[in-house]
Amino acid sequence: MQITCISDTHNLHDKLIIPEQGDVIVHAGDITEGGTQRELRDFFKWFAQLPFTHKICIAGNHDFFLENISEKAIKKLIPANVTYLNDSGISINGYKFWGSPYIPFQQNWAFTKSPIEIEEHWKKIPEDTDILITHTPPKGILDITNYEVEVGCPALKKEISKKKPTIHIFGHLHDNYGKVMRKDITYINATSFYNHLKLTNLPIQVEIPD
C-alpha cells in the first residue's frame, strides 16, 4: 500500500504535482492561510476529486474554522469520501491511522495547547497505531528552523517512544522537509511549500506491505 504525504499547502493545493493515482493520500494540516470556511470549501472540493482510494486530513494551526466546528457542521463541510481526523483514527487494510492537529502553545493560533494540555492529547494515541499523523513534529526530528532552533514537541517525542508507530507524518515547520528513519520509525515532514511561493516540494511517498 502506497501512502502519499502532503502538508502546509496554505491555499496553494492546486499548484502541487500529485501522482495520477494511489492508495492513500494524507494531508498533515495547514490546509488554509486565513482559516476561513471559504478556503476550506475550495480545498475539500479539490481534495475529494483526487484519484486516491482513501483521502485523510487533519487541521493545522492556520485552520481556525475547524477548531470549534460541530460534528454536524463537519459532515456538511467535508465530502463523504474524505476522512477528517481530530484525536481520532481509521483502519485501512488492517493498518491503523491516528490523526491529531495540536501544536505546542503559540499565541493567536488555532489548535495550540500548553505543555500540560498537549500531553493529554498525545496520551490518546492508541498503543497499536501504525501510522501517526500530527501537525507538529516531535522534538529533535525534522524540526530545525533555518536559525538552527528545534521547535518540535517534547511531549510528542516522549509519547512516540512509548507507542512506536511504524510511520509518523507531520508538517508545520517549512524549513525541514524530508524523510528520515530513527529506531525503526519512518518520520516524514511533508510540508509542501517553503515560504509559500518560493519553492514547491513534491509529495513524499512511502510504501507499506499490503
Coordinates of C-alpha atoms in Angstrom, one line a residue:
M1 CA 0.0 0.0 0.0
Q2 CA 1.4 3.4 -1.0
I3 CA 0.9 6.5 1.1
T4 CA 1.3 9.9 -0.4
C5 CA 2.1 12.7 2.1
I6 CA 1.5 16.4 1.8
S7 CA 1.1 19.3 4.3
D8 CA 1.1 23.0 4.7
T9 CA -0.5 23.8 1.4
H10 CA -1.8 27.2 2.6
N11 CA -4.4 27.5 -0.2
L12 CA -1.9 26.6 -2.9
H13 CA -3.0 22.9 -3.2
D14 CA -3.8 23.3 -6.9
K15 CA -0.1 24.0 -7.6
L16 CA 1.0 20.6 -6.3
I17 CA 2.2 17.9 -8.6
I18 CA 0.1 15.0 -7.5
P19 CA 0.5 11.4 -8.6
E20 CA -2.1 10.2 -11.2
Q21 CA -3.4 7.6 -8.8
G22 CA -2.7 6.0 -5.4
D23 CA -3.9 4.1 -2.4
V24 CA -3.9 6.7 0.4
I25 CA -3.2 10.5 0.4
V26 CA -2.6 12.2 3.8
H27 CA -2.6 16.0 4.4
A28 CA -1.0 16.9 7.7
G29 CA -2.6 20.3 8.3
D30 CA -2.4 24.0 7.5
I31 CA -4.8 23.5 4.7
T32 CA -5.5 27.2 4.6
E33 CA -3.8 30.5 5.1
G34 CA -6.5 32.5 6.7
G35 CA -8.5 29.7 8.2
T36 CA -11.9 30.6 6.6
Q37 CA -14.8 28.4 5.6
R38 CA -14.5 29.6 2.0
E39 CA -10.8 28.5 1.9
L40 CA -11.7 25.1 3.4
R41 CA -14.5 24.5 0.9
D42 CA -12.1 25.2 -2.0
F43 CA -9.6 22.7 -0.6
F44 CA -12.1 20.0 0.0
K45 CA -13.6 20.3 -3.4
W46 CA -10.0 19.7 -4.8
F47 CA -9.1 17.0 -2.3
A48 CA -12.2 15.0 -2.8
Q49 CA -11.6 14.6 -6.6
L50 CA -8.0 13.3 -6.2
P51 CA -7.6 9.8 -7.7
F52 CA -6.8 8.0 -4.4
T53 CA -8.8 5.3 -2.8
H54 CA -8.5 6.9 0.6
K55 CA -8.1 10.6 1.5
I56 CA -7.2 11.6 5.0
C57 CA -6.5 15.0 6.5
I58 CA -6.1 16.8 9.8
A59 CA -6.1 20.5 10.6
G60 CA -3.2 22.8 11.4
N61 CA -2.7 26.0 13.4
H62 CA -3.9 28.1 10.4
D63 CA -7.2 26.3 10.1
F64 CA -9.2 28.3 12.6
F65 CA -12.7 27.4 11.2
L66 CA -12.1 23.8 12.1
E67 CA -11.2 24.4 15.7
N68 CA -14.6 24.8 17.2
I69 CA -16.8 23.3 14.4
S70 CA -19.6 21.0 15.4
E71 CA -19.9 17.4 14.3
K72 CA -22.9 18.3 12.2
A73 CA -21.1 21.2 10.5
I74 CA -18.1 18.9 9.8
K75 CA -20.3 16.4 8.0
K76 CA -21.8 19.3 5.9
L77 CA -18.4 20.8 5.1
I78 CA -16.3 17.7 4.4
P79 CA -17.1 15.4 1.5
A80 CA -18.2 11.9 2.3
N81 CA -15.0 10.4 0.6
V82 CA -12.6 12.4 2.8
T83 CA -11.7 11.3 6.3
Y84 CA -11.0 14.1 8.8
L85 CA -9.2 13.1 11.9
N86 CA -9.1 15.1 15.2
D87 CA -7.8 12.9 18.0
S88 CA -9.4 10.0 16.1
G89 CA -8.5 7.2 13.8
I90 CA -9.3 5.0 10.9
S91 CA -8.3 1.5 9.9
I92 CA -7.3 0.8 6.3
N93 CA -6.3 -2.7 5.1
G94 CA -5.5 -3.6 8.7
Y95 CA -3.3 -0.5 9.3
K96 CA -4.4 1.8 12.0
F97 CA -4.1 5.6 11.3
W98 CA -4.4 8.2 14.0
G99 CA -4.5 12.0 13.5
S100 CA -4.3 15.0 15.8
P101 CA -3.9 18.7 14.9
Y102 CA -2.4 20.1 18.1
I103 CA 0.8 22.1 18.4
P104 CA 2.8 23.4 21.5
F105 CA 1.4 26.8 22.6
Q106 CA 1.8 29.7 20.2
Q107 CA -0.3 32.8 20.8
N108 CA -3.1 33.7 18.4
W109 CA -3.1 30.4 16.5
A110 CA -5.6 27.5 16.3
F111 CA -5.2 24.1 18.0
T112 CA -2.5 25.4 20.3
K113 CA -2.1 23.9 23.7
S114 CA 0.0 24.4 26.9
P115 CA 2.6 21.7 27.8
I116 CA 0.2 20.0 30.2
E117 CA -2.8 20.2 27.9
I118 CA -0.9 18.8 24.9
E119 CA 0.3 15.8 26.9
E120 CA -3.4 14.8 27.4
H121 CA -3.9 14.8 23.6
W122 CA -0.9 12.6 23.0
K123 CA -2.0 10.1 25.6
K124 CA -5.0 9.4 23.4
I125 CA -2.8 7.9 20.7
P126 CA -3.6 4.2 20.7
E127 CA -0.9 1.7 21.6
D128 CA -1.5 -0.1 18.3
T129 CA -1.2 2.9 16.0
D130 CA 0.7 2.1 12.8
I131 CA 0.6 5.5 11.0
L132 CA 0.5 8.6 13.2
I133 CA -0.4 12.0 11.7
T134 CA 0.2 15.2 13.6
H135 CA 0.7 18.8 12.5
T136 CA 3.7 19.4 14.8
P137 CA 6.9 17.5 14.5
P138 CA 8.3 15.8 17.6
K139 CA 11.3 17.4 19.3
G140 CA 14.6 16.8 17.5
I141 CA 13.3 15.2 14.3
L142 CA 13.0 17.3 11.1
D143 CA 12.1 20.3 13.3
I144 CA 15.2 22.5 13.0
T145 CA 14.5 26.0 11.6
N146 CA 16.8 28.0 9.4
Y147 CA 18.0 29.6 12.6
E148 CA 19.2 26.2 14.0
V149 CA 16.4 26.1 16.6
E150 CA 14.5 22.9 17.4
V151 CA 10.7 23.7 17.5
G152 CA 9.2 20.2 17.8
C153 CA 7.1 19.0 20.7
P154 CA 9.0 17.2 23.5
A155 CA 5.8 15.6 24.9
L156 CA 5.1 14.1 21.4
K157 CA 8.6 12.7 21.2
K158 CA 8.1 11.0 24.6
E159 CA 4.8 9.5 23.6
I160 CA 6.1 8.2 20.3
S161 CA 8.9 6.4 22.1
K162 CA 6.2 4.5 24.0
K163 CA 3.7 3.9 21.2
K164 CA 6.2 3.2 18.4
P165 CA 4.2 3.8 15.3
T166 CA 5.7 2.5 12.0
I167 CA 5.3 5.9 10.3
H168 CA 4.9 9.4 11.6
I169 CA 3.7 12.1 9.2
F170 CA 3.7 15.8 10.1
G171 CA 4.3 19.3 8.8
H172 CA 4.2 22.7 10.4
L173 CA 7.9 23.5 10.1
H174 CA 8.5 24.6 6.5
D175 CA 12.3 24.6 6.9
N176 CA 12.9 20.9 7.3
Y177 CA 11.0 19.0 4.6
G178 CA 12.1 15.4 4.2
K179 CA 12.1 11.8 5.4
V180 CA 14.3 10.0 7.9
M181 CA 14.3 6.7 9.9
R182 CA 15.1 6.6 13.6
K183 CA 14.8 3.5 15.7
D184 CA 12.6 1.7 13.1
I185 CA 10.2 4.6 12.8
T186 CA 9.9 6.5 9.5
Y187 CA 9.4 10.2 10.1
I188 CA 8.1 12.4 7.3
N189 CA 8.0 16.2 7.3
A190 CA 5.6 16.6 4.3
T191 CA 5.5 20.4 4.2
S192 CA 4.6 21.2 0.6
F193 CA 5.7 24.8 0.4
Y194 CA 8.8 26.6 1.7
N195 CA 8.0 30.2 2.4
H196 CA 4.8 29.7 0.4
L197 CA 5.5 30.7 -3.2
K198 CA 9.3 30.3 -3.2
L199 CA 9.6 26.5 -3.5
T200 CA 7.2 23.7 -4.2
N201 CA 8.1 20.4 -2.5
L202 CA 7.0 17.2 -4.1
P203 CA 4.6 14.9 -2.2
I204 CA 6.6 12.3 -0.2
Q205 CA 5.6 8.7 -0.9
V206 CA 6.1 5.7 1.4
E207 CA 5.3 2.0 0.8
I208 CA 4.0 -0.4 3.4
P209 CA 3.2 -4.1 2.7
D210 CA -0.3 -4.9 1.6

